[in-house]
Each structure stands twice: as structure tokens, then as C-alpha cells.
Short mmCIF file of C-alpha atoms in Angstrom, two decimals:
data_model
loop_
_atom_site.label_atom_id
_atom_site.label_comp_id
_atom_site.label_asym_id
_atom_site.label_seq_id
_atom_site.Cartn_x
_atom_site.Cartn_y
_atom_site.Cartn_z
CA MET A 1 -10.37 8.44 15.41
CA ASN A 2 -9.72 12.36 15.89
CA SER A 3 -6.12 11.36 15.24
CA MET A 4 -6.68 10.41 11.48
CA THR A 5 -8.11 14.00 10.81
CA THR A 6 -5.59 16.21 12.63
CA ARG A 7 -2.42 13.99 12.10
CA ARG A 8 0.69 15.28 10.27
CA THR A 9 4.05 13.85 9.36
CA VAL A 10 6.51 14.15 12.24
CA ARG A 11 10.21 14.44 11.29
CA SER A 12 11.78 15.66 14.57
CA TYR A 13 11.40 13.51 17.61
CA SER A 14 11.87 13.88 21.20
CA ASP A 15 14.20 11.81 23.37
CA ARG A 16 11.27 9.77 25.09
CA PRO A 17 11.79 6.28 24.10
CA VAL A 18 9.39 3.79 22.23
CA GLU A 19 9.28 0.96 24.35
CA ASP A 20 9.52 -2.63 22.79
CA ALA A 21 6.15 -3.66 24.32
CA MET A 22 4.38 -0.82 22.87
CA LEU A 23 5.93 -1.32 19.35
CA GLN A 24 4.85 -5.02 19.62
CA ASP A 25 1.29 -3.85 20.63
CA LEU A 26 1.24 -1.68 17.70
CA LEU A 27 2.77 -4.18 15.32
CA ASN A 28 0.21 -6.96 16.56
CA THR A 29 -2.55 -4.38 15.79
CA ALA A 30 -1.14 -3.68 12.39
CA PHE A 31 -1.21 -7.35 11.34
CA ARG A 32 -4.86 -7.37 12.28
CA ALA A 33 -5.42 -5.59 8.77
CA SER A 34 -6.45 -7.13 5.78
CA ASN A 35 -4.08 -9.34 3.64
CA THR A 36 -4.10 -11.64 0.66
CA GLY A 37 -5.43 -15.02 1.53
CA ASN A 38 -4.22 -14.71 5.15
CA MET A 39 -0.81 -15.43 4.04
CA GLN A 40 0.84 -12.43 5.55
CA VAL A 41 3.53 -12.30 3.08
CA TYR A 42 5.58 -9.32 4.71
CA SER A 43 8.60 -8.75 7.21
CA VAL A 44 9.36 -5.69 9.21
CA VAL A 45 13.05 -5.27 10.10
CA VAL A 46 13.26 -2.99 13.23
CA THR A 47 16.24 -0.71 13.56
CA ARG A 48 17.34 0.99 16.86
CA ASP A 49 21.04 0.50 16.64
CA PRO A 50 22.77 3.95 16.01
CA ASP A 51 25.48 2.16 13.57
CA ARG A 52 22.81 0.62 11.63
CA LYS A 53 20.85 3.91 11.27
CA LYS A 54 24.35 5.48 10.00
CA LEU A 55 24.55 2.68 7.55
CA LEU A 56 20.91 3.21 6.30
CA ALA A 57 21.00 7.06 6.30
CA PRO A 58 22.78 7.55 2.98
CA MET A 59 20.31 5.17 1.27
CA HIS A 60 17.66 7.50 2.13
CA PHE A 61 19.74 10.49 0.97
CA ASN A 62 20.45 11.31 4.68
CA GLN A 63 17.33 12.59 5.54
CA PRO A 64 17.78 13.59 9.11
CA GLN A 65 14.78 11.78 10.71
CA ILE A 66 16.46 8.48 10.27
CA LEU A 67 19.30 9.22 12.41
CA GLN A 68 17.11 11.12 14.80
CA ALA A 69 14.14 8.77 15.17
CA PRO A 70 14.22 6.26 18.26
CA VAL A 71 13.03 3.48 15.86
CA VAL A 72 13.18 2.94 12.02
CA LEU A 73 10.99 0.28 10.70
CA THR A 74 11.87 -1.18 7.10
CA PHE A 75 8.42 -2.99 5.75
CA CYS A 76 9.18 -5.57 3.31
CA ALA A 77 7.33 -7.98 0.96
CA ASP A 78 8.32 -11.25 1.83
CA LEU A 79 7.71 -14.39 -0.31
CA ASN A 80 10.79 -16.14 1.34
CA ARG A 81 8.97 -17.44 4.36
CA LEU A 82 5.92 -18.89 2.49
CA THR A 83 8.18 -20.57 -0.13
CA LYS A 84 10.18 -22.23 2.48
CA TRP A 85 7.04 -23.47 4.33
CA CYS A 86 5.83 -24.74 1.11
CA ARG A 87 9.05 -26.53 0.19
CA GLN A 88 9.30 -28.47 3.42
CA ASN A 89 5.58 -29.36 3.09
CA LYS A 90 5.69 -31.17 -0.09
CA ALA A 91 4.24 -28.25 -2.04
CA ASN A 92 5.55 -26.46 -5.14
CA PRO A 93 5.74 -22.74 -4.48
CA GLY A 94 5.39 -20.34 -7.49
CA TYR A 95 5.77 -16.99 -5.85
CA ASP A 96 9.11 -15.62 -7.67
CA ASN A 97 6.99 -13.38 -10.03
CA ILE A 98 5.79 -9.92 -10.54
CA GLN A 99 1.97 -10.78 -9.30
CA SER A 100 3.20 -12.30 -6.13
CA LEU A 101 5.63 -9.28 -5.34
CA THR A 102 2.39 -6.89 -6.24
CA PHE A 103 -0.01 -8.62 -3.63
CA ALA A 104 2.91 -8.90 -1.29
CA ALA A 105 3.80 -5.28 -1.77
CA ILE A 106 0.07 -4.34 -1.36
CA ASP A 107 -0.27 -6.32 1.95
CA THR A 108 2.91 -4.66 3.25
CA ILE A 109 1.89 -1.00 2.69
CA ILE A 110 -1.69 -2.12 4.22
CA ALA A 111 0.24 -3.32 7.23
CA ALA A 112 2.57 -0.14 7.16
CA GLN A 113 -0.31 2.22 7.02
CA ALA A 114 -2.38 0.33 9.79
CA PHE A 115 0.83 0.56 11.93
CA CYS A 116 0.94 4.49 11.40
CA THR A 117 -2.65 4.77 12.36
CA ALA A 118 -2.20 2.75 15.49
CA ALA A 119 1.04 4.48 16.50
CA GLU A 120 -0.51 7.93 15.80
CA GLU A 121 -3.45 7.14 18.19
CA GLU A 122 -1.09 6.50 20.87
CA GLY A 123 0.75 9.89 20.53
CA LEU A 124 3.65 8.86 18.20
CA GLY A 125 4.40 10.68 15.24
CA ILE A 126 5.55 9.05 11.91
CA CYS A 127 7.28 9.64 8.79
CA TYR A 128 7.19 7.64 5.58
CA LEU A 129 10.48 7.30 3.51
CA GLY A 130 9.61 7.12 -0.09
CA THR A 131 13.30 6.63 -0.75
CA THR A 132 13.08 2.78 -0.08
CA THR A 133 12.40 1.87 -3.57
CA TYR A 134 14.88 4.15 -4.82
CA ASN A 135 17.74 2.35 -3.32
CA ALA A 136 16.14 -0.91 -2.50
CA GLU A 137 19.20 -3.07 -3.48
CA GLN A 138 21.47 -1.38 -1.03
CA ILE A 139 18.97 -1.39 1.63
CA ALA A 140 18.28 -5.20 1.16
CA GLU A 141 21.93 -5.66 1.42
CA ALA A 142 22.31 -3.56 4.71
CA LEU A 143 19.56 -5.50 6.33
CA LYS A 144 20.66 -8.98 4.80
CA LEU A 145 17.31 -9.51 3.02
CA PRO A 146 17.40 -13.01 1.34
CA GLN A 147 15.96 -13.82 -1.97
CA LEU A 148 12.19 -13.24 -2.41
CA VAL A 149 12.38 -10.34 0.37
CA ILE A 150 12.58 -6.75 -0.86
CA PRO A 151 12.02 -3.51 1.19
CA ILE A 152 8.83 -1.51 -0.06
CA THR A 153 8.68 1.24 2.66
CA THR A 154 10.46 2.66 5.51
CA ILE A 155 8.67 4.31 8.74
CA THR A 156 10.43 6.43 11.31
CA ALA A 157 8.73 6.55 14.58
CA GLY A 158 8.68 8.49 17.84
CA TYR A 159 7.32 11.01 20.13
CA PRO A 160 7.09 14.28 18.46
CA LYS A 161 9.62 16.81 19.67
CA GLU A 162 7.29 19.51 19.81
CA HIS A 163 3.54 20.31 19.28
CA ASP A 164 3.30 21.70 15.67
CA GLN A 165 0.59 24.41 15.68
CA SER A 166 1.00 25.41 12.02
CA PRO A 167 -1.90 24.70 9.73
CA LEU A 168 -2.40 21.14 8.42
CA PRO A 169 -0.79 20.73 5.01
CA ASP A 170 -3.15 21.36 1.97
CA ARG A 171 -5.08 18.77 0.02
CA LEU A 172 -6.55 18.82 -3.40
CA PRO A 173 -10.52 19.01 -3.33
CA LEU A 174 -12.21 15.88 -3.12
CA THR A 175 -13.94 16.61 -6.19
CA GLY A 176 -10.54 16.38 -8.02
CA ILE A 177 -9.77 12.94 -6.86
CA VAL A 178 -13.22 11.03 -6.60
CA HIS A 179 -14.97 9.98 -9.73
CA ASP A 180 -18.78 8.94 -9.95
CA GLU A 181 -19.01 5.61 -11.93
CA THR A 182 -16.49 6.28 -14.55
CA TYR A 183 -13.37 8.33 -14.64
CA GLN A 184 -14.14 12.07 -15.59
CA ASP A 185 -10.84 13.14 -17.46
CA TYR A 186 -9.75 16.51 -16.62
CA THR A 187 -10.39 19.72 -18.64
CA PRO A 188 -7.61 22.66 -18.48
CA ASP A 189 -10.20 24.54 -16.50
CA VAL A 190 -10.82 21.83 -14.09
CA ILE A 191 -7.02 21.15 -13.65
CA GLY A 192 -6.74 24.93 -12.91
CA GLN A 193 -9.47 24.69 -10.17
CA ILE A 194 -8.10 21.55 -8.57
CA TYR A 195 -4.62 22.95 -8.17
CA ALA A 196 -5.56 26.65 -7.55
CA LEU A 197 -5.30 26.37 -3.55
CA LYS A 198 -1.95 24.89 -3.77
CA GLU A 199 -0.66 27.10 -6.10
CA SER A 200 -1.72 30.27 -4.10
CA LEU A 201 -0.18 29.20 -0.88
CA PRO A 202 2.43 31.48 0.66
CA GLU A 203 5.04 28.54 0.76
CA SER A 204 4.52 27.60 -2.98
CA LEU A 205 4.98 31.36 -3.96
CA SER A 206 8.22 31.25 -1.82
CA PHE A 207 9.53 28.11 -3.54
CA ILE A 208 8.95 29.59 -6.89
CA GLU A 209 10.84 32.66 -6.05
CA LEU A 210 13.45 30.86 -4.22
CA ASN A 211 14.15 28.60 -6.93
CA LYS A 212 13.74 31.31 -9.80
CA LYS A 213 10.85 29.20 -11.46
CA GLU A 214 7.98 30.34 -13.22
CA THR A 215 5.23 27.90 -11.99
CA LEU A 216 4.71 25.48 -8.99
CA ALA A 217 4.54 22.57 -11.28
CA GLN A 218 8.15 23.39 -12.36
CA ILE A 219 9.37 22.81 -8.72
CA TYR A 220 8.09 19.13 -9.23
CA THR A 221 9.60 18.48 -12.47
CA ASP A 222 12.77 20.49 -12.32
CA ILE A 223 13.76 20.01 -8.72
CA ARG A 224 11.84 17.34 -6.52
CA TYR A 225 10.56 14.56 -8.83
CA THR A 226 12.40 15.02 -12.08
CA LYS A 227 12.13 12.79 -15.23
CA ASP A 228 15.90 12.12 -15.02
CA ASP A 229 15.46 10.90 -11.48
CA ASN A 230 12.37 8.87 -11.97
CA GLU A 231 13.85 7.11 -14.84
CA HIS A 232 17.21 6.53 -13.17
CA PHE A 233 15.39 5.12 -10.06
CA SER A 234 12.96 3.20 -12.19
CA LYS A 235 16.17 1.29 -13.46
CA THR A 236 17.50 0.79 -9.79
CA TRP A 237 14.11 -0.49 -8.83
CA ILE A 238 13.74 -2.98 -11.58
CA ASP A 239 17.23 -4.02 -11.03
CA ALA A 240 16.36 -4.73 -7.23
CA ILE A 241 13.31 -6.72 -8.19
CA ARG A 242 15.29 -8.80 -10.54
CA LYS A 243 18.24 -9.23 -7.93
CA GLN A 244 15.72 -10.34 -5.12
CA GLY A 245 14.58 -13.11 -7.57
CA PHE A 246 11.00 -11.62 -8.65
CA LEU A 247 11.78 -11.26 -12.47
CA LYS A 248 13.93 -13.45 -14.67
CA MET B 1 -9.07 2.31 18.40
CA ASN B 2 -10.52 -1.06 19.47
CA SER B 3 -11.99 -1.35 15.92
CA MET B 4 -8.48 -2.00 14.74
CA THR B 5 -7.86 -4.91 17.02
CA THR B 6 -11.19 -6.62 16.81
CA ARG B 7 -11.96 -6.05 13.04
CA ARG B 8 -12.64 -8.63 10.69
CA THR B 9 -13.23 -8.58 6.69
CA VAL B 10 -16.97 -8.20 5.88
CA ARG B 11 -18.24 -10.02 2.76
CA SER B 12 -21.93 -9.80 3.49
CA TYR B 13 -23.81 -6.57 3.78
CA SER B 14 -27.11 -5.30 5.07
CA ASP B 15 -29.55 -3.18 3.01
CA ARG B 16 -28.80 -0.12 4.94
CA PRO B 17 -27.27 2.31 2.53
CA VAL B 18 -23.81 4.11 2.92
CA GLU B 19 -24.98 7.92 2.50
CA ASP B 20 -22.68 10.07 0.15
CA ALA B 21 -22.03 12.60 3.02
CA MET B 22 -20.42 9.76 5.06
CA LEU B 23 -18.53 8.51 2.23
CA GLN B 24 -17.02 11.93 1.39
CA ASP B 25 -16.05 12.36 5.11
CA LEU B 26 -14.25 9.02 5.21
CA LEU B 27 -12.47 9.86 1.84
CA ASN B 28 -11.44 13.29 3.23
CA THR B 29 -9.97 11.55 6.23
CA ALA B 30 -8.54 9.13 4.21
CA PHE B 31 -6.73 11.71 2.00
CA ARG B 32 -5.08 13.19 5.14
CA ALA B 33 -2.87 10.29 5.18
CA SER B 34 0.86 10.54 4.11
CA ASN B 35 1.71 10.60 0.60
CA THR B 36 4.57 11.26 -1.72
CA GLY B 37 5.67 14.92 -1.88
CA ASN B 38 1.83 15.77 -1.35
CA MET B 39 1.29 15.11 -4.85
CA GLN B 40 -1.71 12.90 -4.14
CA VAL B 41 -1.30 10.94 -7.17
CA TYR B 42 -4.49 8.64 -6.96
CA SER B 43 -7.81 8.68 -8.09
CA VAL B 44 -10.92 6.77 -6.58
CA VAL B 45 -13.92 5.46 -8.91
CA VAL B 46 -16.82 4.97 -6.76
CA THR B 47 -19.51 2.41 -8.28
CA ARG B 48 -23.04 2.34 -6.91
CA ASP B 49 -24.76 1.70 -10.24
CA PRO B 50 -26.00 -2.09 -10.37
CA ASP B 51 -25.35 -2.51 -14.10
CA ARG B 52 -21.67 -1.22 -13.65
CA LYS B 53 -21.31 -3.63 -10.62
CA LYS B 54 -22.41 -6.74 -12.85
CA LEU B 55 -19.84 -5.26 -15.52
CA LEU B 56 -17.01 -5.54 -12.84
CA ALA B 57 -18.12 -8.61 -11.20
CA PRO B 58 -16.43 -11.07 -13.68
CA MET B 59 -13.15 -9.04 -13.64
CA HIS B 60 -13.32 -10.01 -9.97
CA PHE B 61 -14.18 -13.54 -10.64
CA ASN B 62 -17.59 -13.04 -9.49
CA GLN B 63 -16.97 -12.55 -5.85
CA PRO B 64 -20.29 -12.15 -4.41
CA GLN B 65 -19.64 -9.09 -2.29
CA ILE B 66 -19.14 -6.77 -5.56
CA LEU B 67 -22.76 -7.28 -6.36
CA GLN B 68 -24.02 -7.08 -2.83
CA ALA B 69 -22.04 -4.17 -1.31
CA PRO B 70 -23.85 -0.73 -1.50
CA VAL B 71 -20.68 0.94 -2.64
CA VAL B 72 -17.64 -0.61 -4.49
CA LEU B 73 -14.46 1.61 -4.66
CA THR B 74 -11.61 1.27 -7.09
CA PHE B 75 -8.54 2.85 -5.89
CA CYS B 76 -6.21 3.92 -8.79
CA ALA B 77 -2.80 5.09 -9.08
CA ASP B 78 -3.26 8.37 -11.07
CA LEU B 79 -0.32 10.27 -12.74
CA ASN B 80 -2.59 11.55 -15.53
CA ARG B 81 -3.79 14.62 -13.29
CA LEU B 82 -0.43 15.70 -11.99
CA THR B 83 1.06 15.21 -15.74
CA LYS B 84 -1.83 17.51 -17.29
CA TRP B 85 -1.11 20.03 -14.48
CA CYS B 86 2.66 19.95 -15.55
CA ARG B 87 1.90 20.20 -19.22
CA GLN B 88 -0.45 23.38 -18.89
CA ASN B 89 2.20 25.14 -16.53
CA LYS B 90 5.34 25.08 -18.70
CA ALA B 91 6.73 22.19 -16.86
CA ASN B 92 8.05 18.81 -18.41
CA PRO B 93 6.55 15.86 -16.53
CA GLY B 94 8.40 12.52 -16.37
CA TYR B 95 5.96 10.31 -14.61
CA ASP B 96 5.29 7.55 -17.37
CA ASN B 97 7.72 5.13 -15.64
CA ILE B 98 8.03 2.29 -13.13
CA GLN B 99 9.33 4.32 -10.24
CA SER B 100 6.46 6.89 -10.60
CA LEU B 101 3.99 3.91 -10.85
CA THR B 102 5.27 2.37 -7.61
CA PHE B 103 5.24 5.41 -5.49
CA ALA B 104 1.71 6.21 -6.82
CA ALA B 105 0.73 2.76 -6.11
CA ILE B 106 2.09 2.95 -2.53
CA ASP B 107 0.28 6.11 -1.96
CA THR B 108 -2.96 4.55 -3.33
CA ILE B 109 -2.84 1.73 -0.82
CA ILE B 110 -2.02 4.11 1.99
CA ALA B 111 -4.99 6.02 1.20
CA ALA B 112 -7.18 2.72 0.73
CA GLN B 113 -6.07 1.38 4.17
CA ALA B 114 -6.76 4.82 5.96
CA PHE B 115 -10.14 4.59 4.27
CA CYS B 116 -10.85 1.27 5.58
CA THR B 117 -9.63 2.01 9.29
CA ALA B 118 -12.00 5.15 9.10
CA ALA B 119 -15.02 3.21 7.77
CA GLU B 120 -14.71 0.44 10.20
CA GLU B 121 -14.58 2.81 13.03
CA GLU B 122 -17.84 4.34 11.87
CA GLY B 123 -19.18 0.63 11.83
CA LEU B 124 -18.91 -0.23 8.17
CA GLY B 125 -17.39 -3.43 6.96
CA ILE B 126 -14.97 -3.70 4.25
CA CYS B 127 -13.30 -6.31 1.92
CA TYR B 128 -10.43 -5.90 -0.39
CA LEU B 129 -10.46 -7.48 -3.76
CA GLY B 130 -6.93 -8.64 -4.71
CA THR B 131 -8.11 -9.58 -8.02
CA THR B 132 -7.77 -5.84 -9.22
CA THR B 133 -4.34 -6.44 -10.44
CA TYR B 134 -5.13 -9.54 -12.10
CA ASN B 135 -7.53 -8.05 -14.47
CA ALA B 136 -6.34 -4.51 -14.49
CA GLU B 137 -6.76 -3.93 -18.23
CA GLN B 138 -10.44 -4.71 -18.43
CA ILE B 139 -11.04 -2.84 -15.18
CA ALA B 140 -9.21 0.18 -16.73
CA GLU B 141 -11.55 -0.12 -19.86
CA ALA B 142 -14.82 -0.61 -17.91
CA LEU B 143 -13.93 2.50 -15.51
CA LYS B 144 -12.83 4.59 -18.62
CA LEU B 145 -9.18 5.01 -17.25
CA PRO B 146 -7.01 7.19 -19.39
CA GLN B 147 -3.13 6.77 -19.74
CA LEU B 148 -1.25 6.89 -16.67
CA VAL B 149 -4.20 5.69 -14.50
CA ILE B 150 -4.31 2.03 -13.52
CA PRO B 151 -6.42 0.44 -10.90
CA ILE B 152 -4.42 -0.90 -7.70
CA THR B 153 -7.15 -2.15 -5.49
CA THR B 154 -10.91 -2.44 -4.99
CA ILE B 155 -12.53 -2.11 -1.68
CA THR B 156 -16.28 -3.18 -1.19
CA ALA B 157 -18.03 -1.47 1.82
CA GLY B 158 -21.31 -1.35 3.60
CA TYR B 159 -22.92 -2.11 6.92
CA PRO B 160 -22.50 -5.77 8.12
CA LYS B 161 -25.39 -8.16 7.54
CA GLU B 162 -24.77 -9.66 10.72
CA HIS B 163 -22.71 -9.41 13.94
CA ASP B 164 -20.15 -12.25 13.38
CA GLN B 165 -19.29 -13.91 16.71
CA SER B 166 -16.90 -16.39 15.58
CA PRO B 167 -13.19 -16.20 16.67
CA LEU B 168 -11.04 -13.63 14.70
CA PRO B 169 -8.93 -15.39 11.96
CA ASP B 170 -5.31 -16.47 13.00
CA ARG B 171 -2.51 -14.46 12.47
CA LEU B 172 1.32 -15.69 12.47
CA PRO B 173 3.40 -15.08 15.70
CA LEU B 174 4.93 -11.87 15.62
CA THR B 175 8.35 -13.33 16.18
CA GLY B 176 7.69 -14.97 12.65
CA ILE B 177 7.37 -11.61 10.92
CA VAL B 178 9.42 -9.08 13.04
CA HIS B 179 13.35 -9.08 12.73
CA ASP B 180 15.56 -7.35 14.95
CA GLU B 181 18.24 -5.25 13.27
CA THR B 182 18.72 -7.59 10.38
CA TYR B 183 16.63 -10.28 8.79
CA GLN B 184 16.94 -13.63 10.60
CA ASP B 185 16.41 -16.20 7.89
CA TYR B 186 14.29 -19.13 8.72
CA THR B 187 15.53 -22.66 9.87
CA PRO B 188 13.29 -25.60 9.10
CA ASP B 189 12.34 -25.65 12.99
CA VAL B 190 11.50 -22.13 13.09
CA ILE B 191 9.15 -22.33 9.96
CA GLY B 192 7.47 -25.30 11.79
CA GLN B 193 6.95 -23.36 14.71
CA ILE B 194 5.53 -20.17 12.92
CA TYR B 195 2.98 -22.17 11.01
CA ALA B 196 1.96 -24.69 13.58
CA LEU B 197 -1.02 -22.75 14.79
CA LYS B 198 -2.30 -22.40 11.29
CA GLU B 199 -1.70 -26.01 10.32
CA SER B 200 -3.72 -27.12 13.49
CA LEU B 201 -6.81 -25.07 13.11
CA PRO B 202 -10.07 -27.06 12.39
CA GLU B 203 -10.64 -25.35 9.31
CA SER B 204 -7.31 -25.97 7.91
CA LEU B 205 -7.44 -29.54 8.50
CA SER B 206 -10.89 -29.78 6.90
CA PHE B 207 -9.66 -27.87 3.86
CA ILE B 208 -6.93 -30.57 3.48
CA GLU B 209 -9.63 -33.51 3.74
CA LEU B 210 -11.92 -31.83 1.34
CA ASN B 211 -9.55 -31.27 -1.17
CA LYS B 212 -7.79 -34.70 -0.81
CA LYS B 213 -4.33 -32.95 0.05
CA GLU B 214 -1.50 -34.00 2.26
CA THR B 215 -0.62 -30.58 3.66
CA LEU B 216 -2.11 -27.23 4.21
CA ALA B 217 0.80 -25.61 2.07
CA GLN B 218 -0.60 -27.56 -0.87
CA ILE B 219 -4.02 -26.01 -0.41
CA TYR B 220 -2.09 -22.65 -1.34
CA THR B 221 0.26 -23.97 -4.07
CA ASP B 222 -2.21 -26.43 -5.84
CA ILE B 223 -5.63 -24.59 -5.26
CA ARG B 224 -5.56 -21.04 -4.06
CA TYR B 225 -2.25 -19.27 -5.31
CA THR B 226 -0.78 -21.63 -7.86
CA LYS B 227 2.30 -21.27 -9.77
CA ASP B 228 0.63 -21.22 -12.98
CA ASP B 229 -2.00 -18.53 -12.02
CA ASN B 230 0.57 -16.30 -10.67
CA GLU B 231 2.77 -16.46 -13.86
CA HIS B 232 -0.30 -15.89 -15.97
CA PHE B 233 -1.42 -13.01 -13.89
CA SER B 234 2.16 -11.52 -13.99
CA LYS B 235 1.88 -11.41 -17.66
CA THR B 236 -1.63 -9.68 -17.70
CA TRP B 237 -0.41 -7.24 -14.77
CA ILE B 238 2.63 -6.24 -16.95
CA ASP B 239 0.67 -6.04 -19.99
CA ALA B 240 -1.85 -3.43 -18.13
CA ILE B 241 1.31 -1.57 -16.85
CA ARG B 242 2.57 -1.19 -20.16
CA LYS B 243 -0.84 -0.34 -22.08
CA GLN B 244 -1.54 2.38 -19.32
CA GLY B 245 1.76 3.99 -20.48
CA PHE B 246 4.18 3.14 -17.48
CA LEU B 247 6.74 0.95 -19.50
CA LYS B 248 8.00 1.24 -23.01
#
């Protein structure tokens, strides 16, 4: 399980193809993961066609890995299959609501992450595209998702173009994330300690200088994950949830 | 990675303790997984105290594993820590919304699943408690979660009480879940094929007989995941989301 501790996100892939048989093995492994009531309320749409990657690319803000990766997987919460099965078996389904979407989305991410771990163990590199829930409605249209199916995350996968020797990205100290018995809320001092390493990294300092900011936190609030964007994409996400049939 | 293909959910644990050092290693491994913008917007509350397990148990409908497991981990989406860091660094955070909750929840589940895989590789058994989003508000109170922190899933972990030799649980065929390029919606015949194995299992037939039902689908719609429950727990979940500060 060494691959789990030394892994890194891979955004640049070699020409070596990802064979269908391997992809199927990895997905079969992924679907062994836990899921709610063994209902498996998810679907995966596999994109290899360059034209369809081009169609998807702007929905992911043209992150280059979507065109460059041999395979793009859109992991979707899927209550359509279960609902259809119920309807043709004299059963009255009630899965067009937020709690059903929530357990389906959780199961979808569990499967996606199990896929990533299995893929990395086989030498592949992966990248999550968090843009999936920003533009879910357009992605649903592009992939022809019916009612009660909604994209939750997208993973690009392929063999890494090169062996990256740079240090692994930083992580917050465990004490900043793990709480004993009850949540210990953070004092200003503790916040300072938790983020001290991140703030001191050369790339953080260079981001701040490059963007003419005062603090690293401003890089997040003013550039990368702004209030305006988060509020705008909250609206588009709720609209997509409504349009796909999970909210009246 | 054999553990990923042969894994099963473990609900009954031996007396062998899960040492703190091991738990910390597993969490450190889990937090190497991908996350949005390397913000790590999650927290984990570790419950070992028997009294606190008793407090949590009814919120998880008294599933016995919560009292029986040596360790219970509540994985929470956490925008509080990031928001506090921003506020004390002249940055204006905007993470009190549904899109921020969504990316935090996705990152929380990615970390939770990475924890489970790492734990199983070390010989531990785990069980997800999907009840977490049903009674999120009470769980938030029990664990003293502040605004912008909300529980997403709970994992019980420990060494398995016995070596289960029964066959692995069924899974739907890959062709029923994976779609080539675009979503291929299901015809009644295909639905029949996808669920044929599940419907034919001895335990399915015995569930149907025991509950005096006509079809396996009715076990899901009438007993396990009913429309009334799903709609009720959609309301409690949305209330919790609002109360924790993600929805106006």
C-alpha cells in the first residue's frame, strides 16, 4: 500500500493506452467498496472519443488534462436504474429527493476513490476534476444523462508522462484535523500553527508576490475559491439538482 | 491490493484494541488522497469513550457495531477552520454555501474511503454508517460541531471478530453500471438482466418470503428505503445543512 502514501495527482499523461480489460478490472475492484444497502446507485460514463473530450473540456474550464488523458470517467449518482427496476416490479420508488441523492453521491465518491487507489496501485496516475458540480447541467446534457442521474465527479486517468521527483504536496498537521471525542474549536494561535507550514512554503510566497497579495489566505478568497464564484456555482448546482429531478 | 477485491463490511469486532499510533498512521495515509485545492476542508472526530458511543448510538438507530467497535470515526465537512484562517489573515471567506459544502463533502468521503482501504490493508474491518446524514443535527450537537462543520459519514473500525468464509456479497454486472461515451438508458429487458442475479439469491428469496412481499424491489421500497423515510430524512438533512450555516 506504499502507493497510497507516495501518491500524487497526475495531470500529464504518456501516450501509453489504458486497455479496456484493465479499466474493467479496476472498476470491478472499485465496485467491491461499501455502498448503501448494496443498491449501487451510481453509474460511470467512460469518455475516450477525442470529440467528446472537446465537448466536455469547456465545462471543466479547459483544464488541459481532459484532452490529454487517454480516459476520462464521469462518476454519476444514479437513482434512475433503481427506480426503473422498482417500477417494473410492483414497487413504489421514492428516490427523487435530497436524501437519496446524498446517499447516492456518497456511494459514488466511495467508488470513485476506490477506483483511484486501485488505479494508482497499478501505476496509473489520476486527477479529480472538481468542476463537475459547477457545470453539472451541461455535463448531464453532453453525456445524455436522464432524470435521476447527475454527475458528481470526474476523473482523468493514464500513465504518468514523467516520474515527478519533487517533494509531495504539503498537508495540514494531523492535530489540525483530528478531534478527540468532541470538536475542539480553533483559537487564533492554533489556526496560526496549523497553517504555518503552508504559509512558509516557497510556492506560497511566490503566489502571494505574483498576485500582489498580502496573505496566502487572500489567494484562496480573492483568486482561487472566491465568494462570488462559490455563490454562483451554488446556484448552478442547485439548478442541476432540480433539473435532474431530485428537488421540487 | 488483494484486500480491495476480497474485502467485506465488518460489523462485529474482536477485543483487540486499535492503537492510537496505528490510527494516526492510517489517517495520515488517508489525508494523502486528493482534495480540492489542497484546502483539506474536513475534520474527523474520534470516539472511543463508551459513554459517548452510547450517546451516538440512537442517532444511528442503535446499529450494534457503534457500541461494539473499539473506535468510531465521524468524518465531517469542515469550512470553519478555513474560514477562521481567512478571517485572521485579511481575507474575506465565502464558504457558507452549498457549492462549498459539496466540495467539502466530496473531499470528506474521499478521505474516509482512503482511510477504509488503508485500514483494511492493515487487517482492520470497517463499516460505514449511512445514518449520519439522517440525524446530522443531533450528531453535530453530540460532537459539539460549530457552524460550518457538518457530519457526512461515520465509520466503525476494529479487528474482525471472526474470519467470515461466506461468499462475498453480490454486485451488479459491470455492463449495468458502466456506459460507453454516453448514458445508455435501460430497457425493461436490460433492467431484468442487470438485477437477475440479485433477485435469484437465496437470501433475496428468503427476505421476500419472510416479509410476505411479491418482489425483491418491494423489500427496498416498502421496508428498507421507503419513500416516506427518504422524504422525512431529506427534510432533516436540509434542516441540518441550514442550521450549520450552509443555506440561508
